[in-house]
Coordinates of C-alpha atoms and ligand atoms in Angstrom, one line a residue:
M1 CA 30.1 2.4 124.7
Q2 CA 27.1 2.1 127.1
L3 CA 25.6 -1.3 127.7
L4 CA 21.8 -1.4 127.4
D5 CA 21.4 -3.7 130.4
G6 CA 18.1 -5.5 129.8
K7 CA 18.5 -7.7 132.9
K8 CA 18.8 -4.7 135.2
T9 CA 16.1 -2.7 133.5
A10 CA 13.7 -5.6 133.5
N11 CA 14.4 -6.1 137.2
D12 CA 13.6 -2.4 137.8
I13 CA 10.3 -2.8 135.9
K14 CA 9.4 -6.0 137.8
E15 CA 10.0 -4.1 141.0
E16 CA 7.6 -1.3 139.8
I17 CA 5.0 -3.9 138.9
A18 CA 5.3 -5.7 142.2
I19 CA 4.6 -2.4 144.0
E20 CA 1.5 -1.8 141.9
V21 CA 0.3 -5.3 142.6
T22 CA 0.6 -4.7 146.3
T23 CA -1.4 -1.4 146.1
L24 CA -4.0 -3.1 143.9
V25 CA -4.5 -6.0 146.4
A26 CA -4.4 -3.5 149.4
K27 CA -7.4 -1.7 147.8
G28 CA -9.3 -5.0 147.7
G29 CA -8.5 -5.9 144.1
K30 CA -7.5 -9.3 142.9
K31 CA -4.0 -10.3 141.7
P32 CA -3.4 -10.1 137.9
H33 CA -3.7 -13.6 136.5
L34 CA -1.8 -14.8 133.4
A35 CA -2.7 -18.1 131.6
A36 CA -0.1 -19.7 129.3
I37 CA -0.7 -22.6 126.9
L38 CA 2.2 -24.8 126.0
V39 CA 1.9 -27.4 123.2
G40 CA 4.5 -30.2 123.2
S41 CA 7.8 -30.1 125.0
D42 CA 10.3 -28.3 122.8
G43 CA 13.3 -27.4 125.0
A44 CA 13.5 -23.7 124.2
S45 CA 9.7 -23.2 124.5
E46 CA 9.8 -24.9 127.9
T47 CA 12.5 -22.5 129.1
Y48 CA 10.5 -19.5 127.9
V49 CA 7.3 -20.6 129.5
N50 CA 9.0 -21.4 132.8
A51 CA 10.7 -18.0 132.7
K52 CA 7.2 -16.4 132.3
V53 CA 5.6 -18.4 135.1
K54 CA 8.6 -17.6 137.4
A55 CA 8.4 -13.9 136.6
C56 CA 4.6 -13.9 137.5
E57 CA 5.5 -15.3 140.9
R58 CA 8.2 -12.7 141.4
V59 CA 5.8 -9.8 140.9
G60 CA 2.8 -11.4 142.8
F61 CA 0.7 -12.5 139.8
D62 CA -1.3 -15.7 139.7
S63 CA -0.4 -17.9 136.7
T64 CA -1.9 -21.0 135.1
L65 CA 0.1 -23.2 132.8
V66 CA -2.0 -25.4 130.5
R67 CA 0.0 -28.2 128.7
F68 CA -1.0 -30.2 125.7
D69 CA 0.8 -33.1 124.0
S70 CA 2.2 -32.1 120.6
D71 CA -0.5 -34.2 118.9
V72 CA -3.3 -32.2 120.3
S73 CA -6.0 -31.3 117.7
E74 CA -6.5 -27.7 116.6
E75 CA -10.1 -28.1 117.7
E76 CA -9.2 -29.0 121.3
L77 CA -6.7 -26.2 121.5
L78 CA -9.3 -23.7 120.2
S79 CA -11.8 -24.9 122.7
E80 CA -9.4 -24.4 125.6
I81 CA -8.7 -20.8 124.4
E82 CA -12.5 -20.2 124.3
K83 CA -12.8 -21.5 127.9
I84 CA -10.0 -19.1 129.1
N85 CA -11.5 -16.2 127.1
N86 CA -14.7 -16.8 129.2
N87 CA -13.0 -17.3 132.5
L88 CA -13.5 -14.0 134.4
D89 CA -10.6 -14.9 136.8
I90 CA -8.0 -14.8 134.0
D91 CA -6.7 -11.4 132.7
G92 CA -4.2 -12.4 130.1
L93 CA -3.7 -15.4 127.8
I94 CA -0.7 -16.4 125.8
V95 CA 0.0 -19.4 123.5
Q96 CA 3.7 -20.2 123.4
L97 CA 5.0 -20.2 119.8
P98 CA 5.9 -22.0 117.6
L99 CA 3.1 -24.5 117.4
P100 CA 3.3 -27.9 115.7
K101 CA 2.8 -27.8 111.9
H102 CA -0.7 -29.3 111.9
I103 CA -2.0 -26.3 113.9
D104 CA -2.8 -23.0 112.2
E105 CA -1.0 -20.3 114.2
M106 CA -3.1 -17.5 112.7
K107 CA -6.3 -19.3 113.6
V108 CA -5.1 -19.8 117.2
T109 CA -4.0 -16.1 117.5
E110 CA -7.3 -14.9 116.2
A111 CA -9.2 -17.1 118.7
I112 CA -7.7 -15.2 121.7
S113 CA -9.9 -12.4 123.0
P114 CA -8.2 -9.1 122.0
K115 CA -8.9 -8.0 125.6
K116 CA -6.7 -10.9 127.0
D117 CA -4.2 -10.8 124.1
V118 CA -1.2 -9.7 126.3
D119 CA 1.3 -10.9 123.6
G120 CA -0.3 -8.2 121.3
F121 CA -0.4 -10.6 118.3
H122 CA -4.2 -10.5 117.5
P123 CA -4.8 -8.7 114.1
S124 CA -7.1 -6.1 115.8
N125 CA -4.4 -5.3 118.3
I126 CA -1.8 -5.0 115.5
G127 CA -4.2 -2.7 113.8
R128 CA -4.5 -0.6 116.9
M129 CA -0.8 -0.5 117.3
T130 CA -0.3 0.6 113.7
L131 CA -2.8 3.5 114.2
N132 CA -1.1 4.4 117.5
S133 CA -4.2 3.6 119.6
P134 CA -3.8 2.3 123.1
T135 CA -3.3 -1.5 123.0
F136 CA -1.1 -4.3 124.1
L137 CA 2.2 -3.9 122.2
P138 CA 4.0 -7.1 121.2
A139 CA 6.4 -7.8 124.1
T140 CA 9.7 -7.8 122.3
P141 CA 9.1 -4.5 120.4
A142 CA 7.7 -3.0 123.6
G143 CA 10.8 -4.1 125.5
I144 CA 13.1 -2.5 122.9
L145 CA 11.2 0.8 123.1
E146 CA 11.5 0.7 126.9
L147 CA 15.2 0.1 126.8
L148 CA 15.7 3.1 124.4
E149 CA 13.5 5.3 126.5
R150 CA 15.1 4.4 129.9
H151 CA 18.6 5.0 128.5
K152 CA 17.5 8.2 126.8
V153 CA 18.7 7.1 123.4
E154 CA 18.0 9.9 120.8
T155 CA 15.7 8.7 118.0
V156 CA 14.2 11.9 116.4
G157 CA 15.3 12.1 112.8
K158 CA 17.7 9.2 113.1
H159 CA 18.0 6.4 110.5
C160 CA 16.7 3.2 112.1
V161 CA 17.6 0.1 110.1
I162 CA 15.9 -3.2 111.0
V163 CA 17.2 -6.5 109.8
G164 CA 14.4 -9.1 109.7
R165 CA 10.7 -8.7 108.9
S166 CA 9.1 -11.2 111.3
N167 CA 5.5 -10.6 112.5
I168 CA 6.7 -10.6 116.1
V169 CA 9.7 -8.3 115.9
G170 CA 10.9 -6.7 112.6
L171 CA 7.6 -5.7 111.2
P172 CA 6.0 -4.2 114.3
M173 CA 9.4 -2.5 115.2
S174 CA 9.4 -0.8 111.8
I175 CA 6.0 0.6 112.4
L176 CA 6.8 1.7 116.0
M177 CA 10.1 3.4 115.2
A178 CA 8.4 5.4 112.4
Q179 CA 5.6 6.7 114.7
K180 CA 5.4 10.3 115.7
S181 CA 6.4 9.7 119.3
Y182 CA 9.3 9.0 121.5
P183 CA 11.0 6.6 121.0
G184 CA 10.2 7.0 117.4
N185 CA 10.3 9.7 114.7
C186 CA 12.9 7.8 112.9
T187 CA 13.5 7.3 109.2
V188 CA 13.0 3.5 109.0
T189 CA 14.5 1.0 106.6
L190 CA 13.2 -2.6 106.9
T191 CA 15.6 -5.1 105.4
H192 CA 15.2 -8.8 104.9
S193 CA 16.5 -11.9 103.2
R194 CA 15.9 -10.5 99.7
T195 CA 17.6 -7.1 100.5
Q196 CA 20.4 -6.2 98.1
N197 CA 23.6 -4.5 99.3
L198 CA 22.6 -5.0 103.0
K199 CA 26.0 -3.9 104.3
K200 CA 25.7 -0.6 102.4
I201 CA 22.4 0.0 104.2
T202 CA 23.4 -1.1 107.7
K203 CA 26.5 1.1 107.5
T204 CA 24.2 4.2 107.4
A205 CA 22.2 3.1 110.5
D206 CA 22.2 5.3 113.6
I207 CA 20.0 2.7 115.3
L208 CA 20.4 -0.9 114.1
I209 CA 17.9 -3.5 115.2
V210 CA 18.9 -7.0 114.3
A211 CA 16.3 -9.8 114.4
L212 CA 17.0 -12.4 111.7
G213 CA 18.1 -15.4 113.8
K214 CA 21.7 -16.0 112.4
A215 CA 24.3 -16.1 115.1
E216 CA 26.9 -13.3 115.0
F217 CA 25.8 -12.2 111.6
V218 CA 26.5 -8.5 112.1
T219 CA 30.3 -7.6 112.2
A220 CA 32.3 -4.4 112.7
D221 CA 32.6 -3.8 108.9
M222 CA 28.8 -3.5 108.6
V223 CA 28.3 -0.6 111.0
K224 CA 29.4 3.0 111.4
D225 CA 31.0 4.6 114.5
G226 CA 28.5 5.7 117.1
V227 CA 25.8 3.3 116.2
C228 CA 23.2 2.1 118.7
I229 CA 22.7 -1.7 118.3
I230 CA 19.7 -3.7 119.5
D231 CA 20.4 -7.4 119.2
V232 CA 17.3 -9.6 119.3
G233 CA 18.9 -12.8 118.3
I234 CA 19.2 -15.8 120.6
T235 CA 20.8 -18.9 119.1
R236 CA 21.6 -21.8 121.4
V237 CA 25.0 -23.3 120.6
K238 CA 26.9 -26.1 122.4
S239 CA 29.6 -25.0 124.8
D240 CA 32.0 -26.8 127.1
K241 CA 32.6 -23.6 129.1
T242 CA 29.1 -23.5 130.7
K243 CA 27.7 -26.0 133.2
S244 CA 24.5 -26.4 131.2
G245 CA 26.5 -27.4 128.2
W246 CA 25.2 -24.7 125.9
K247 CA 25.3 -20.9 125.6
L248 CA 23.3 -18.2 123.8
L249 CA 24.7 -16.1 120.9
G250 CA 23.1 -13.0 119.5
D251 CA 22.8 -11.9 115.8
V252 CA 25.6 -9.5 116.4
A253 CA 29.3 -10.4 116.9
F254 CA 29.5 -8.4 120.2
E255 CA 33.2 -8.3 120.7
S256 CA 33.9 -7.3 117.1
V257 CA 31.4 -4.3 117.1
K258 CA 31.3 -3.1 120.7
D259 CA 34.0 -0.4 120.3
K260 CA 32.2 1.3 117.5
C261 CA 28.9 1.5 119.4
S262 CA 27.3 4.4 121.4
F263 CA 25.0 1.8 122.9
I264 CA 24.6 -2.0 122.5
T265 CA 22.5 -4.7 124.1
P266 CA 24.3 -7.9 125.3
V267 CA 23.1 -11.4 124.7
P268 CA 22.0 -12.9 127.1
G269 CA 20.7 -10.2 129.4
G270 CA 19.6 -7.7 126.7
V271 CA 16.3 -7.8 124.9
G272 CA 15.2 -11.2 126.3
P273 CA 14.6 -10.2 129.9
M274 CA 12.8 -7.1 128.6
T275 CA 10.4 -9.3 126.6
I276 CA 9.3 -11.0 129.8
A277 CA 9.0 -7.7 131.7
M278 CA 6.7 -6.3 129.0
L279 CA 4.5 -9.4 129.1
L280 CA 4.0 -8.7 132.8
K281 CA 3.3 -5.1 132.1
N282 CA 0.6 -6.0 129.6
T283 CA -1.0 -8.4 132.0
L284 CA -1.1 -5.7 134.7
I285 CA -2.8 -3.4 132.2
A286 CA -5.3 -6.1 131.3
A287 CA -6.1 -6.7 134.9
K288 CA -6.5 -3.0 135.7
S289 CA -8.7 -2.3 132.6
K290 CA -11.4 -4.7 134.0
T291 CA -12.1 -2.5 137.1
Ligands
BQF301 C1 18.2 -13.5 128.2 C2 11.5 -16.4 121.8 C3 12.2 -17.0 119.6 C4 11.0 -17.7 119.4 C5 10.1 -17.8 120.4 C6 15.8 -13.9 128.8 C7 14.3 -14.9 127.2 C8 15.3 -15.1 126.4 C9 16.6 -14.6 126.7 C10 12.9 -15.3 126.9 C11 11.7 -15.8 123.1 C12 12.9 -15.0 123.4 C13 10.7 -15.9 124.1 C14 16.8 -14.0 127.9 C15 10.8 -15.3 125.5 C16 12.8 -14.2 124.7 O1 18.6 -13.5 129.4 O2 18.9 -13.1 127.3 C17 14.5 -14.3 128.5 O3 12.3 -16.1 127.7 N1 12.2 -14.9 125.8 C18 9.5 -16.6 123.8 O4 8.6 -16.8 124.6 O5 9.4 -17.2 122.6 C19 10.3 -17.1 121.6 C20 12.4 -16.3 120.8

């Protein structure tokens, strides 16, 4: 079993980005600048946004965090997005999800300029991704591709089974793994909550990507020998073994399945850190495409 070490790989990528920033600035360019909007004060969202701001500092980017109370109106949020769209100093803009129920996430996503949409969620960028045109790939799928590529995981002709059809992971992953490219060229099965005989399908997976949000859902009896498992789940559970009082669990029962795997991502330290690294990579691309 080989561990797909996302923490190390993400650090390698951040190092590469930091070097590029230094070159960019030495040539008289300006630092890439990411703006993030956070609505409310959900604990997990705070953690994610803080991780993104810290990662910007690490690689020499500028960052701006705009905070709103959870009762902010949709109108006010949209007008802040418009302001950032028109701010020539800012290269990339993300709105931390999820948003409060009274705000239409689709409307907010569509308000972000596709040129600054470094999360790759805008419908026009999803369209470009689907047609294999250059664009900002959604960060988590991009991070998974990068992990597969940097560990030389074979994908051509393999059966890739995806569990979960979310707009930010499962759905785009199904499109990317089917593309005529590397990583890609897989035969893809996209499974979800209404799938019948799930175990029968996961047992035939050469590459299994799990993103359904149920802690330790995938067990050894559901996979075949030699499988490559990508675990996208991160459920916070209470723990008296950590000093923070909680720990993260993946969608895969790691200890149960690890001995059957050719490759597997850990949680934490697998896909999560790669998501952050890919957000930085997209922001660098956005900054460079302006010159
Ligand atoms: C790690 C996210 C669900 C909903 C909205 C490192 C992150 C997570 C884990 C992280 C996520 C998940 C992010 C680890 C960003 C990934 O060490 O394992 C980093 O910050 N993520 C998000 O912004 O919004 C989400 C998951």
